[in-house]
């Protein structure tokens, strides 16, 4: 009988490129492949350390002179809806939710294209074609779901969220919705609905991706009570968003790559019998 240890994940860094959120800054990402029988364990462990999934890759911002991108999550037990969030929930209460396997459809892609053309025409995903969209939805080595929200009267697809199921919560990988219904706050509604799903399932957190204090594109995340950010190696409650913005933009706020990698906690890797 022999025992072999799985190869530890290797981490890499992307080349610097212009930051899409803060003018005049350069972004860089630390990433590793998500594959093999340990994919679920690795995804759970690194998600709890501020990483995000994109297809079969886990990544985290690792900029040389800025730490403005903060991984954010909502503590479901501490969330209390505001008046405007209650109104958003009421406006969209008629929508029907359907949880499906991660499989791309023509209706999803049509909605996705309309959303990008109106909301993010100059973004990094603006040129995504149907094959790249299918890869975004379907190339997942872990437990994922597509949450579809439809109008029961017209049967129209109104909103979609690609969602990963973690040990301690739901991770909203990417969401999009009908841009003609911006007044209905569909993005907010999907987060509210995921909070309810997590509460029903006994999951403590909703992972929202990265929040950039001071960036208008990300401002909606600060409107949710119970918000936490991963900062200095730990999850911390957000009390003063402006203070976070001032600190995270400091040129000495980011640790060297070698130190960042050394501080990553990997999941327990048990010997494989063969």
XYZ file of C-alpha atoms in Angstrom:
274
model
C 0.000 0.000 0.000
C 1.346 3.416 -0.862
C 0.306 6.900 0.190
C 0.607 9.985 -1.941
C -0.117 13.594 -1.109
C -2.028 15.773 -3.576
C 0.045 18.506 -5.127
C -0.471 21.787 -3.276
C -2.119 24.524 -5.374
C 0.274 26.838 -7.168
C -0.336 30.584 -7.056
C 0.398 33.031 -9.866
C 0.128 36.787 -10.426
C -1.320 38.525 -13.474
C 0.479 41.337 -15.279
C -0.584 44.858 -14.209
C -3.408 46.455 -16.191
C -5.556 49.588 -15.765
C -7.963 49.360 -12.832
C -11.630 49.355 -13.932
C -12.781 51.011 -10.687
C -10.241 53.693 -9.737
C -8.811 55.990 -12.390
C -5.049 56.187 -12.605
C -4.398 52.944 -10.728
C -3.176 49.564 -11.932
C -4.675 46.242 -10.900
C -3.057 42.857 -10.462
C -4.559 39.533 -9.350
C -3.252 36.586 -7.374
C -4.828 33.366 -8.684
C -4.777 29.579 -8.609
C -6.490 26.785 -10.522
C -9.626 25.182 -9.112
C -9.666 21.558 -10.172
C -9.517 17.948 -9.038
C -11.176 16.118 -6.171
C -10.215 18.815 -3.674
C -11.903 21.652 -5.604
C -14.793 22.059 -3.145
C -12.503 22.165 -0.103
C -10.161 24.644 -1.761
C -13.028 26.870 -2.903
C -14.552 26.926 0.578
C -11.228 27.659 2.262
C -10.095 30.425 -0.096
C -13.552 32.029 -0.312
C -13.308 32.496 3.444
C -10.003 34.305 2.809
C -11.321 36.817 0.309
C -10.909 34.878 -2.952
C -13.551 34.731 -5.682
C -14.303 32.128 -8.343
C -14.300 32.722 -12.103
C -14.943 29.428 -13.923
C -12.116 27.130 -12.781
C -9.939 29.850 -11.281
C -9.854 31.391 -7.799
C -8.478 34.923 -7.617
C -7.933 37.815 -5.250
C -6.740 41.390 -5.994
C -3.050 41.812 -5.267
C -2.154 45.321 -6.354
C 1.270 46.739 -5.519
C 0.179 50.148 -4.222
C -3.506 49.793 -3.376
C -5.818 47.529 -1.366
C -9.103 49.230 -2.206
C -10.863 46.066 -3.444
C -12.297 44.408 -0.355
C -14.031 41.049 -0.411
C -17.490 41.594 1.092
C -20.119 39.383 2.645
C -23.355 39.814 4.598
C -23.812 38.229 8.009
C -27.370 36.933 7.589
C -28.042 37.006 11.351
C -27.223 40.735 11.516
C -29.033 41.852 8.388
C -32.028 44.125 8.840
C -33.726 45.459 5.679
C -33.980 49.201 5.209
C -37.202 50.881 4.112
C -35.998 51.085 0.507
C -34.993 47.408 0.549
C -38.422 46.457 1.868
C -39.955 48.401 -1.012
C -37.713 46.569 -3.493
C -38.811 43.234 -2.052
C -42.471 44.228 -2.327
C -42.112 45.487 -5.924
C -40.638 42.167 -7.024
C -42.629 39.789 -4.830
C -44.542 38.554 -7.891
C -41.411 37.152 -9.546
C -40.969 33.397 -9.591
C -37.574 31.959 -8.702
C -36.292 28.765 -10.300
C -33.012 27.150 -9.241
C -31.412 25.173 -12.051
C -28.165 23.363 -12.776
C -25.430 25.578 -14.292
C -26.532 25.323 -17.903
C -26.586 28.325 -20.253
C -29.678 29.103 -22.347
C -30.502 31.464 -25.197
C -32.868 33.432 -22.947
C -30.121 33.931 -20.392
C -27.660 35.120 -23.022
C -30.179 37.532 -24.592
C -30.850 39.066 -21.173
C -27.123 39.154 -20.405
C -26.349 41.007 -23.665
C -29.080 43.600 -23.066
C -27.816 44.109 -19.522
C -24.213 44.646 -20.650
C -25.149 46.934 -23.543
C -27.054 49.265 -21.213
C -25.186 48.995 -17.923
C -21.586 47.990 -18.775
C -20.995 48.767 -22.446
C -17.389 49.784 -21.733
C -16.627 47.022 -19.224
C -14.287 44.077 -19.521
C -17.127 41.696 -20.451
C -18.648 43.913 -23.159
C -17.380 41.752 -26.029
C -18.333 38.398 -24.496
C -19.956 36.103 -27.067
C -22.364 33.213 -26.554
C -19.570 30.644 -26.207
C -17.752 32.668 -23.554
C -21.046 33.188 -21.751
C -21.703 29.447 -21.769
C -18.234 28.863 -20.332
C -18.874 31.391 -17.553
C -22.065 29.583 -16.557
C -21.134 25.965 -17.150
C -17.422 25.645 -16.355
C -17.692 25.099 -12.625
C -15.969 22.247 -10.761
C -18.010 22.867 -7.627
C -21.646 22.971 -6.497
C -23.278 25.838 -8.397
C -26.801 26.898 -9.240
C -28.381 29.327 -11.681
C -31.174 31.314 -10.030
C -33.664 32.483 -12.646
C -36.346 35.056 -11.823
C -39.304 35.239 -14.206
C -42.525 37.220 -14.541
C -45.341 34.631 -14.244
C -47.765 36.713 -16.321
C -45.497 37.087 -19.362
C -43.089 34.184 -18.719
C -40.250 36.632 -19.465
C -36.882 36.032 -17.852
C -36.227 39.113 -15.696
C -33.074 38.401 -13.697
C -30.388 35.737 -13.279
C -27.726 34.960 -10.683
C -24.928 32.401 -11.001
C -24.550 31.246 -7.408
C -22.066 28.919 -5.702
C -23.084 26.928 -2.639
C -20.375 27.056 0.037
C -20.128 25.337 3.395
C -20.919 28.607 5.155
C -23.036 30.495 2.670
C -23.994 31.436 -0.863
C -21.572 33.185 -3.182
C -23.178 35.372 -5.853
C -20.641 34.896 -8.633
C -22.371 37.061 -11.242
C -25.832 38.616 -11.558
C -27.635 40.420 -14.357
C -31.170 41.615 -15.009
C -33.558 43.418 -17.352
C -32.062 46.929 -17.759
C -35.472 48.336 -18.669
C -36.656 47.639 -15.120
C -33.918 49.558 -13.295
C -36.566 51.307 -11.213
C -37.459 47.963 -9.588
C -34.017 47.556 -7.966
C -33.643 44.019 -9.278
C -29.999 43.764 -8.202
C -30.973 44.601 -4.636
C -33.900 42.201 -4.807
C -31.706 39.270 -5.846
C -29.438 39.862 -2.856
C -32.467 40.053 -0.555
C -33.801 36.808 -1.988
C -30.437 35.091 -1.515
C -30.454 36.228 2.112
C -33.802 34.455 2.535
C -32.518 31.321 0.788
C -29.474 31.265 3.081
C -31.615 31.836 6.163
C -33.901 28.952 5.221
C -30.896 26.672 4.617
C -29.154 27.683 7.842
C -26.207 29.247 6.000
C -24.670 32.237 7.793
C -23.250 34.340 4.942
C -23.923 35.834 1.515
C -20.679 36.501 -0.367
C -21.052 39.547 -2.642
C -17.693 39.759 -4.370
C -15.487 42.828 -4.145
C -16.513 46.177 -2.783
C -14.468 49.273 -3.594
C -15.188 52.113 -1.148
C -15.450 55.328 -3.145
C -16.439 53.605 -6.398
C -20.031 54.467 -7.463
C -20.354 51.069 -9.201
C -19.950 49.319 -5.853
C -21.833 51.707 -3.574
C -24.931 49.504 -3.316
C -23.068 46.905 -1.245
C -22.529 49.359 1.615
C -26.308 49.746 1.936
C -26.731 46.279 3.441
C -26.541 45.958 7.199
C -24.431 43.129 8.563
C -21.757 43.857 5.939
C -18.264 42.487 6.593
C -15.022 42.868 4.636
C -11.890 40.724 4.598
C -9.132 43.013 5.824
C -5.714 42.289 7.330
C -6.354 38.567 7.285
C -9.745 38.595 9.024
C -13.406 39.423 8.428
C -14.353 42.750 10.004
C -17.679 44.534 10.368
C -18.042 47.692 8.302
C -18.680 50.633 10.603
C -17.211 53.550 8.637
C -16.962 53.071 4.844
C -15.094 56.349 4.340
C -12.400 55.371 6.834
C -11.894 52.147 4.902
C -11.514 54.106 1.677
C -8.830 56.340 3.152
C -6.857 53.413 4.559
C -7.060 51.014 1.629
C -5.825 53.587 -0.903
C -2.565 54.136 0.987
C 0.522 53.060 -1.061
C 1.790 50.871 1.812
C -1.532 49.121 2.379
C -0.695 46.027 0.317
C 1.709 43.330 1.552
C 4.340 41.800 -0.780
C 3.201 38.848 -2.895
C 5.420 36.339 -1.084
C 3.942 37.390 2.258
C 0.390 37.189 0.910
C 0.924 33.653 -0.377
C 2.666 32.549 2.837
C -0.356 33.691 4.859
C -2.910 31.739 2.812
C -4.411 28.902 4.847
C -4.954 25.806 2.719
C -7.558 23.164 3.608
C -6.479 19.940 5.327
C -5.126 17.602 2.686
C -5.451 13.977 3.744
C -3.295 11.277 2.149
C -4.864 9.461 -0.764
C -4.674 5.666 -0.518
C -3.704 3.759 -3.595
